[in-house]
Short mmCIF file of C-alpha atoms in Angstrom, two decimals:
data_model
loop_
_atom_site.label_atom_id
_atom_site.label_comp_id
_atom_site.label_asym_id
_atom_site.label_seq_id
_atom_site.Cartn_x
_atom_site.Cartn_y
_atom_site.Cartn_z
CA MET A 295 0.00 0.00 0.00
CA GLY A 296 2.99 2.33 0.49
CA GLN A 297 1.88 3.53 3.94
CA VAL A 298 5.25 2.48 5.41
CA PRO A 299 8.54 1.91 3.56
CA ALA A 300 9.28 -1.81 3.26
CA ARG A 301 12.57 -1.42 5.14
CA ARG A 302 10.73 -0.10 8.20
CA THR A 303 8.58 -3.18 8.74
CA GLY A 304 11.20 -5.15 10.72
CA LEU A 305 10.91 -5.82 14.44
CA PRO A 306 12.63 -3.22 16.63
CA ARG A 307 15.86 -4.03 18.45
CA ARG A 308 15.77 -2.54 21.92
CA ASP A 309 19.51 -2.61 22.62
CA GLU A 310 22.72 -3.02 20.69
CA LEU A 311 23.97 -6.59 20.92
CA ASP A 312 27.56 -7.52 21.73
CA ALA A 313 27.66 -10.04 18.89
CA HIS A 314 30.00 -10.91 16.04
CA TRP A 315 27.87 -10.59 12.90
CA ARG A 316 28.78 -12.54 9.76
CA PHE A 317 26.41 -11.18 7.11
CA GLY A 318 26.52 -12.46 3.54
CA VAL A 319 28.19 -15.76 4.48
CA THR A 320 26.12 -18.90 3.88
CA ALA A 321 26.10 -21.86 6.27
CA THR A 322 26.64 -25.01 4.19
CA GLY A 323 26.84 -27.79 6.76
CA LEU A 324 26.73 -28.85 10.39
CA ASP A 325 29.26 -31.13 12.11
CA LEU A 326 27.47 -32.28 15.26
CA SER A 327 30.32 -34.37 16.66
CA GLY A 328 32.86 -31.62 16.07
CA LYS A 329 30.41 -28.93 17.21
CA GLN A 330 31.08 -26.75 14.18
CA VAL A 331 29.07 -24.92 11.54
CA LEU A 332 30.63 -25.07 8.06
CA LEU A 333 30.55 -21.90 5.94
CA ALA A 334 30.58 -21.32 2.20
CA ASP A 335 33.91 -19.45 2.37
CA GLY A 336 35.62 -22.52 3.84
CA ALA A 337 35.62 -21.25 7.42
CA LYS A 338 34.27 -23.14 10.42
CA VAL A 339 32.56 -21.67 13.47
CA GLY A 340 32.69 -23.67 16.68
CA PHE A 341 29.91 -23.60 19.25
CA ASP A 342 28.97 -24.63 22.76
CA ARG A 343 25.30 -24.01 21.97
CA LEU A 344 23.83 -23.58 18.49
CA LEU A 345 20.51 -21.98 17.57
CA ILE A 346 19.06 -22.86 14.16
CA ALA A 347 16.75 -20.03 13.08
CA THR A 348 17.12 -20.19 9.29
CA GLY A 349 13.42 -19.58 8.64
CA VAL A 350 11.75 -20.04 5.27
CA ARG A 351 11.92 -18.62 1.78
CA ALA A 352 9.25 -18.05 -0.84
CA ARG A 353 8.43 -21.06 -2.97
CA PRO A 354 9.66 -20.07 -6.46
CA TRP A 355 7.73 -20.18 -9.70
CA PRO A 356 8.52 -23.68 -11.07
CA ASN A 357 9.44 -22.58 -14.62
CA GLU A 358 12.78 -20.73 -14.49
CA ALA A 359 12.27 -18.89 -17.79
CA GLU A 360 8.82 -17.68 -16.73
CA ALA A 361 10.11 -16.81 -13.24
CA ALA A 362 12.54 -14.36 -14.87
CA LEU A 363 9.74 -12.34 -16.51
CA ASP A 364 9.67 -8.69 -15.49
CA GLY A 365 6.43 -8.28 -13.56
CA LEU A 366 6.26 -11.63 -11.74
CA PHE A 367 6.95 -11.30 -8.01
CA PRO A 368 7.24 -13.53 -4.96
CA LEU A 369 6.56 -11.76 -1.65
CA HIS A 370 8.90 -12.56 1.21
CA THR A 371 11.71 -10.00 1.46
CA PRO A 372 11.62 -6.20 1.76
CA GLU A 373 12.94 -6.05 -1.80
CA ASP A 374 10.01 -8.15 -3.01
CA ALA A 375 7.56 -5.87 -1.19
CA GLU A 376 9.12 -2.67 -2.51
CA GLY A 377 9.22 -3.96 -6.08
CA LEU A 378 5.58 -5.02 -5.96
CA ARG A 379 4.55 -1.72 -4.36
CA GLN A 380 6.15 0.27 -7.16
CA ARG A 381 4.36 -1.78 -9.81
CA LEU A 382 0.99 -1.41 -8.09
CA ALA A 383 1.55 2.34 -7.69
CA ALA A 384 2.08 2.57 -11.47
CA GLY A 385 -1.56 1.53 -12.00
CA PRO A 386 -1.42 -1.71 -14.01
CA GLY A 387 -4.52 -2.70 -15.97
CA ARG A 388 -4.90 -6.01 -14.11
CA VAL A 389 -3.03 -7.80 -11.34
CA LEU A 390 -2.91 -11.60 -11.20
CA VAL A 391 -2.57 -13.30 -7.81
CA ILE A 392 -1.59 -16.97 -8.04
CA GLY A 393 -2.44 -18.72 -4.79
CA ALA A 394 -5.19 -17.79 -2.33
CA GLY A 395 -3.47 -18.29 0.99
CA PHE A 396 -3.20 -15.40 3.45
CA THR A 397 -0.48 -13.61 1.46
CA GLY A 398 -2.41 -13.82 -1.80
CA CYS A 399 -5.68 -12.73 -0.20
CA GLU A 400 -4.08 -9.75 1.56
CA VAL A 401 -2.45 -8.57 -1.69
CA ALA A 402 -5.81 -8.92 -3.46
CA SER A 403 -7.35 -6.78 -0.73
CA ALA A 404 -4.64 -4.15 -1.16
CA CYS A 405 -5.26 -4.10 -4.92
CA ARG A 406 -8.94 -3.37 -4.42
CA GLU A 407 -8.10 -0.60 -1.93
CA LEU A 408 -5.91 0.88 -4.65
CA ASP A 409 -8.83 0.51 -7.09
CA LEU A 410 -6.92 -2.00 -9.23
CA GLN A 411 -8.56 -4.87 -11.09
CA VAL A 412 -7.32 -8.18 -9.65
CA THR A 413 -7.82 -11.84 -10.53
CA VAL A 414 -7.08 -14.49 -7.89
CA LEU A 415 -6.43 -18.11 -8.91
CA ASP A 416 -6.20 -21.13 -6.65
CA ARG A 417 -6.17 -24.86 -7.29
CA GLY A 418 -8.24 -25.51 -4.20
CA PRO A 419 -12.00 -25.20 -3.66
CA ALA A 420 -11.86 -21.81 -1.91
CA PRO A 421 -9.44 -19.14 -0.73
CA LEU A 422 -7.81 -19.94 2.62
CA ALA A 423 -9.05 -23.55 2.36
CA GLY A 424 -5.55 -24.84 3.14
CA ALA A 425 -5.51 -22.87 6.40
CA LEU A 426 -9.15 -22.73 7.50
CA GLY A 427 -10.92 -25.48 5.52
CA ALA A 428 -13.29 -25.04 2.58
CA VAL A 429 -16.37 -24.19 4.68
CA ILE A 430 -14.92 -21.02 6.19
CA GLY A 431 -12.94 -20.54 2.98
CA GLY A 432 -16.30 -20.22 1.26
CA VAL A 433 -17.05 -17.20 3.45
CA ALA A 434 -13.73 -15.68 2.39
CA ALA A 435 -14.61 -16.39 -1.24
CA GLN A 436 -17.89 -14.49 -1.03
CA MET A 437 -16.12 -11.65 0.73
CA GLN A 438 -13.67 -11.36 -2.17
CA ARG A 439 -16.37 -11.43 -4.84
CA ASP A 440 -18.43 -8.84 -2.97
CA ASN A 441 -15.39 -6.57 -3.10
CA GLY A 442 -14.90 -6.91 -6.84
CA VAL A 443 -12.23 -9.61 -6.98
CA ASP A 444 -12.30 -11.92 -10.00
CA LEU A 445 -11.86 -15.14 -8.00
CA ARG A 446 -11.37 -18.42 -9.84
CA CYS A 447 -11.01 -21.58 -7.76
CA GLY A 448 -10.00 -24.96 -9.16
CA VAL A 449 -7.97 -23.14 -11.83
CA ARG A 450 -4.20 -23.10 -12.30
CA VAL A 451 -1.76 -21.28 -14.57
CA GLU A 452 -0.55 -23.42 -17.46
CA SER A 453 2.03 -20.85 -18.61
CA LEU A 454 3.10 -17.25 -18.33
CA GLU A 455 4.13 -15.31 -21.44
CA GLY A 456 6.13 -12.15 -21.99
CA ASP A 457 6.79 -9.74 -24.80
CA GLY A 458 10.03 -9.33 -26.76
CA SER A 459 11.55 -7.33 -23.89
CA GLY A 460 10.91 -10.01 -21.28
CA ARG A 461 7.99 -8.20 -19.65
CA LEU A 462 5.01 -10.20 -18.40
CA ARG A 463 2.01 -9.81 -20.69
CA ARG A 464 -0.39 -12.74 -20.34
CA ALA A 465 -1.27 -15.93 -18.49
CA ARG A 466 -2.76 -19.05 -20.03
CA LEU A 467 -5.04 -20.91 -17.63
CA SER A 468 -6.07 -24.53 -17.20
CA ASP A 469 -9.70 -23.72 -18.09
CA GLY A 470 -8.58 -22.64 -21.57
CA SER A 471 -8.88 -18.92 -20.96
CA THR A 472 -6.19 -16.26 -21.30
CA LEU A 473 -5.60 -13.20 -19.11
CA ASP A 474 -3.75 -10.06 -20.14
CA VAL A 475 -1.71 -9.06 -17.09
CA GLU A 476 1.23 -6.78 -16.38
CA VAL A 477 1.84 -7.73 -12.76
CA ALA A 478 1.53 -11.14 -11.10
CA LEU A 479 2.15 -12.35 -7.56
CA ALA A 480 3.31 -15.96 -7.09
CA ALA A 481 1.91 -16.66 -3.60
CA LEU A 482 2.80 -20.36 -3.60
CA GLY A 483 3.72 -20.83 0.03
CA SER A 484 7.13 -21.36 1.61
CA ILE A 485 10.12 -23.70 1.72
CA ARG A 486 11.95 -24.33 5.00
CA ASN A 487 15.65 -23.49 4.81
CA VAL A 488 17.07 -26.86 5.83
CA GLU A 489 19.16 -28.01 2.84
CA TRP A 490 22.38 -27.03 4.59
CA LEU A 491 21.63 -29.67 7.27
CA GLU A 492 21.87 -32.59 4.82
CA GLY A 493 24.11 -35.25 6.34
CA SER A 494 24.13 -33.57 9.76
CA GLY A 495 22.08 -36.30 11.45
CA LEU A 496 19.28 -33.95 12.50
CA ALA A 497 15.64 -34.70 11.65
CA ALA A 498 15.31 -31.91 9.10
CA GLY A 499 12.86 -32.05 6.24
CA ALA A 500 9.96 -30.49 4.39
CA TRP A 501 8.26 -29.13 7.52
CA GLY A 502 11.43 -27.97 9.28
CA VAL A 503 13.79 -29.19 11.99
CA ALA A 504 12.18 -31.36 14.67
CA CYS A 505 12.68 -30.27 18.26
CA ASP A 506 11.16 -30.87 21.69
CA THR A 507 9.01 -28.34 23.56
CA GLY A 508 12.21 -26.92 25.04
CA CYS A 509 13.43 -26.11 21.50
CA ARG A 510 16.17 -28.80 21.61
CA ALA A 511 16.77 -30.34 18.19
CA VAL A 512 15.93 -34.01 17.55
CA ASP A 513 18.17 -36.28 15.48
CA VAL A 514 17.04 -38.78 12.84
CA ASN A 515 16.93 -41.55 15.45
CA GLY A 516 14.55 -39.59 17.66
CA LEU A 517 17.19 -38.66 20.24
CA VAL A 518 17.09 -35.17 21.70
CA THR A 519 20.33 -33.20 21.51
CA ASP A 520 21.36 -30.94 24.36
CA ASP A 521 23.47 -28.35 22.56
CA VAL A 522 21.49 -27.61 19.35
CA PHE A 523 18.28 -25.58 19.56
CA VAL A 524 15.68 -24.51 16.99
CA ALA A 525 13.30 -21.52 16.86
CA GLY A 526 11.02 -19.69 14.45
CA ASP A 527 9.51 -20.73 11.13
CA VAL A 528 12.03 -23.54 10.65
CA ALA A 529 11.14 -25.22 13.96
CA ARG A 530 8.77 -28.18 14.22
CA CYS A 531 7.82 -29.07 17.78
CA PRO A 532 5.27 -31.27 19.58
CA HIS A 533 2.25 -29.87 21.38
CA PRO A 534 0.32 -31.69 24.16
CA VAL A 535 -3.04 -30.27 23.00
CA TYR A 536 -2.59 -32.07 19.67
CA ASP A 537 -1.61 -35.44 21.14
CA TYR A 538 2.08 -34.46 21.09
CA GLN A 539 2.11 -34.35 17.31
CA TYR A 540 4.63 -31.98 15.77
CA LEU A 541 3.37 -28.54 14.70
CA ALA A 542 4.91 -26.41 11.98
CA LEU A 543 3.96 -22.76 12.43
CA GLU A 544 4.97 -19.87 10.17
CA HIS A 545 4.21 -16.62 11.97
CA TRP A 546 6.36 -13.84 13.37
CA GLY A 547 4.54 -13.82 16.71
CA ASN A 548 5.48 -17.45 17.31
CA ALA A 549 9.07 -16.78 16.21
CA VAL A 550 9.44 -14.01 18.80
CA ALA A 551 7.94 -16.11 21.61
CA GLN A 552 9.88 -19.26 20.74
CA ALA A 553 13.15 -17.33 20.48
CA GLY A 554 12.73 -16.21 24.08
CA ILE A 555 12.18 -19.82 25.21
CA ALA A 556 15.19 -21.04 23.22
CA ALA A 557 17.47 -18.29 24.53
CA HIS A 558 16.52 -19.03 28.13
CA ASN A 559 17.02 -22.79 27.74
CA MET A 560 20.37 -22.43 25.95
CA ILE A 561 21.91 -20.77 29.04
CA SER A 562 19.96 -22.53 31.81
CA ALA A 563 20.45 -25.73 33.75
CA GLN A 564 18.28 -28.70 32.79
CA SER A 565 16.02 -28.28 35.84
CA GLU A 566 15.38 -24.60 35.04
CA ARG A 567 14.31 -24.88 31.40
CA TRP A 568 10.94 -23.76 30.06
CA PRO A 569 8.57 -25.46 27.58
CA HIS A 570 7.10 -23.70 24.56
CA LEU A 571 3.42 -24.62 24.93
CA ALA A 572 1.60 -21.55 23.61
CA LEU A 573 -1.36 -22.29 21.35
CA PRO A 574 -0.77 -21.25 17.73
CA GLU A 575 -2.27 -17.87 16.88
CA PHE A 576 -2.30 -15.86 13.68
CA TRP A 577 -4.34 -13.07 12.16
CA SER A 578 -5.02 -11.24 8.94
CA THR A 579 -6.85 -8.12 7.83
CA GLN A 580 -8.41 -8.14 4.37
CA PHE A 581 -11.32 -6.33 2.73
CA GLY A 582 -11.98 -4.44 5.97
CA THR A 583 -12.39 -7.69 7.94
CA GLU A 584 -10.14 -8.92 10.74
CA ILE A 585 -9.66 -12.69 10.68
CA LYS A 586 -8.00 -14.18 13.75
CA SER A 587 -7.35 -17.81 14.66
CA VAL A 588 -6.32 -19.77 17.72
CA GLY A 589 -5.42 -23.45 17.64
CA VAL A 590 -5.03 -25.52 14.46
CA PRO A 591 -8.12 -25.19 12.24
CA THR A 592 -6.99 -27.95 9.86
CA HIS A 593 -6.76 -30.44 12.74
CA ALA A 594 -10.51 -30.91 12.65
CA ASP A 595 -13.28 -33.04 11.24
CA HIS A 596 -16.18 -30.65 11.93
CA VAL A 597 -16.85 -26.95 12.30
CA VAL A 598 -19.77 -25.01 13.75
CA ILE A 599 -20.73 -21.33 13.79
CA ALA A 600 -20.92 -20.85 17.55
CA GLN A 601 -21.61 -17.11 17.65
CA GLY A 602 -22.65 -14.25 15.44
CA SER A 603 -23.74 -14.09 11.82
CA VAL A 604 -21.93 -15.31 8.71
CA ALA A 605 -24.06 -13.00 6.55
CA GLU A 606 -22.79 -10.01 8.52
CA ARG A 607 -19.24 -11.45 8.54
CA ARG A 608 -19.14 -11.11 12.28
CA PHE A 609 -18.92 -14.58 13.81
CA VAL A 610 -16.85 -17.22 15.58
CA ALA A 611 -16.34 -20.62 13.95
CA VAL A 612 -15.33 -23.42 16.32
CA TYR A 613 -13.51 -26.51 15.05
CA GLY A 614 -13.64 -29.98 16.55
CA TYR A 615 -11.78 -33.25 16.15
CA ARG A 616 -13.19 -36.51 17.48
CA GLY A 617 -15.48 -34.76 19.92
CA ARG A 618 -13.16 -32.08 21.35
CA ILE A 619 -12.52 -28.45 20.45
CA THR A 620 -9.24 -27.90 18.58
CA ALA A 621 -9.46 -24.38 17.11
CA ALA A 622 -11.54 -21.25 16.71
CA VAL A 623 -11.56 -18.62 13.96
CA ALA A 624 -13.14 -15.20 14.41
CA PHE A 625 -14.29 -12.77 11.73
CA ASN A 626 -14.45 -9.33 13.41
CA GLN A 627 -14.97 -11.04 16.78
CA ALA A 628 -11.41 -11.43 18.10
CA LYS A 629 -12.43 -10.47 21.66
CA TRP A 630 -13.87 -13.97 22.11
CA LEU A 631 -10.73 -15.94 21.20
CA GLU A 632 -9.18 -15.87 24.66
CA PHE A 633 -12.26 -17.66 25.92
CA TYR A 634 -12.04 -20.30 23.20
CA ALA A 635 -8.31 -20.72 23.78
CA GLY A 636 -9.17 -21.88 27.29
CA LEU A 637 -11.63 -24.43 25.89
CA ILE A 638 -9.00 -25.74 23.45
CA ASP A 639 -6.39 -25.95 26.20
CA ARG A 640 -8.56 -28.18 28.36
CA ALA A 641 -9.94 -30.28 25.46
CA ALA A 642 -13.52 -29.14 26.01
CA PRO A 643 -16.27 -31.15 24.27
CA PHE A 644 -17.28 -30.36 20.71
CA PRO A 645 -19.70 -28.97 19.74
CA PRO A 646 -19.81 -26.31 22.46
CA SER A 647 -23.13 -26.35 24.30
CA PHE A 648 -23.04 -23.09 26.30
CA ARG A 649 -25.19 -20.07 25.55
CA THR A 650 -23.64 -16.76 24.48
CA VAL A 651 -24.88 -13.20 24.10
CA ASP A 652 -24.99 -13.53 20.30
CA GLN A 653 -25.94 -17.16 19.87
CA SER A 654 -25.79 -18.27 16.24
CA THR A 655 -29.07 -19.30 14.65
CA ASP A 656 -27.18 -21.74 12.40
CA GLY A 657 -25.28 -23.62 15.09
CA HIS A 658 -25.20 -27.08 13.51
CA PRO A 659 -21.82 -28.81 13.00
CA VAL A 660 -20.84 -29.61 9.42
CA ALA A 661 -17.80 -31.32 7.92
CA ALA A 662 -14.87 -28.88 8.09
CA GLU A 663 -13.61 -29.85 4.61
CA VAL A 664 -9.95 -29.49 5.52
CA PRO A 665 -7.24 -30.77 3.13
CA GLU A 666 -6.27 -34.41 3.45
CA ARG A 667 -2.61 -33.38 3.45
CA PRO A 668 -1.00 -30.18 4.78
CA THR A 669 -0.38 -27.52 2.17
CA PRO A 670 2.61 -25.15 1.96
CA GLN A 671 0.23 -22.18 2.11
CA ALA A 672 -1.09 -23.08 5.57
CA THR A 673 0.12 -20.95 8.49
CA VAL A 674 0.08 -23.85 10.97
CA VAL A 675 -0.14 -27.59 10.32
CA VAL A 676 -0.01 -30.79 12.35
CA THR A 677 2.71 -32.99 10.85
CA GLY A 678 2.59 -36.31 12.73
CA HIS A 679 4.02 -37.82 15.92
CA GLY A 680 7.51 -38.92 14.88
CA PRO A 681 10.35 -36.63 13.85
CA SER A 682 10.75 -38.72 10.69
CA GLU A 683 7.07 -38.66 9.69
CA ARG A 684 5.83 -36.82 6.59
CA ARG A 685 9.28 -36.74 5.01
CA ALA A 686 10.89 -34.98 7.96
CA THR A 687 14.10 -36.90 7.40
CA LEU A 688 17.43 -36.07 5.84
CA VAL A 689 16.93 -33.74 2.89
CA ARG A 690 18.36 -34.96 -0.40
CA ARG A 691 17.11 -32.09 -2.55
CA THR A 692 15.02 -28.97 -2.32
CA TYR A 693 11.41 -29.78 -1.46
CA LEU A 694 9.21 -28.30 -4.18
#
């Protein structure tokens, strides 16, 4: 939107740190037995304690020639954001958003605020279906269409084409249609930055580096290390609310909280360490609506509108799995989520049976229609009990 320069969106640092910074040098390997990190310039850095906080990167457009077209953007770095902002400010005739996760939906919302025509494509049945399930995704779909978005679900891009100067000009779609576009966003989800850990012996894979609730890394045999810790988007840790299955969560709020736990445990005695047990939370603002979630919405078999009105887009949807509450999502009703977090934490029965001040008139549970497998566009996913489940093993090549 241009309200704040992209470079000013980082988290503030309260104090200067007495640290030795090595910017621009890539870590290429980890020697656990020698307690050393291997660097691309041939150097080695020894450690007593190591924190792995390598985060994620944007999933690239799969065709390299098309990815090089002038006008196609990912959105992960400040440079990506600034480049996209400049193109939107130039007033393109139509913007194409490929992928209707939270990033894609928020960019579509920004386009409409800027009075730009925007088309959103997604392979799934509805926007946000990978994060919230198709039922609540259907509410998001109607919200987009009501705000003038050309939303097309179940459609993918077959190819992108440019002109003789390498500028993006059109997209050919799987339904046989063609779109003339000058700017496109590839909102395809993320890839965990774990390739450098190949051969290290840690359980690192598609959903990140496995660790325990104290942020201690787990090796491929399921043993917990005591000198390697993990935090942030690259971490994958168990949660007691979800039967101690590993959660992968991509959100800055979690990264900040988990970093504090990891830092404390790295310098504390075993008996003084803390667990990271906070329920996953994330939020988004799009088309004038605040969407906020607590728990894991995709770890559910049913969903019910417990409060408010879907028609007014002011409601709380409660998710359940095998008879207990596992998540809640609020549209313009975030004040209620602390209450539902307590119900999730104590595995309260689903569906909820209490009365509220704005009881929903359509309070009947329906199938949540969540994806059978986690998608890379989901903010939080449950990835199985074992550190080696769901391909969380040694990485042999980039997971695409």
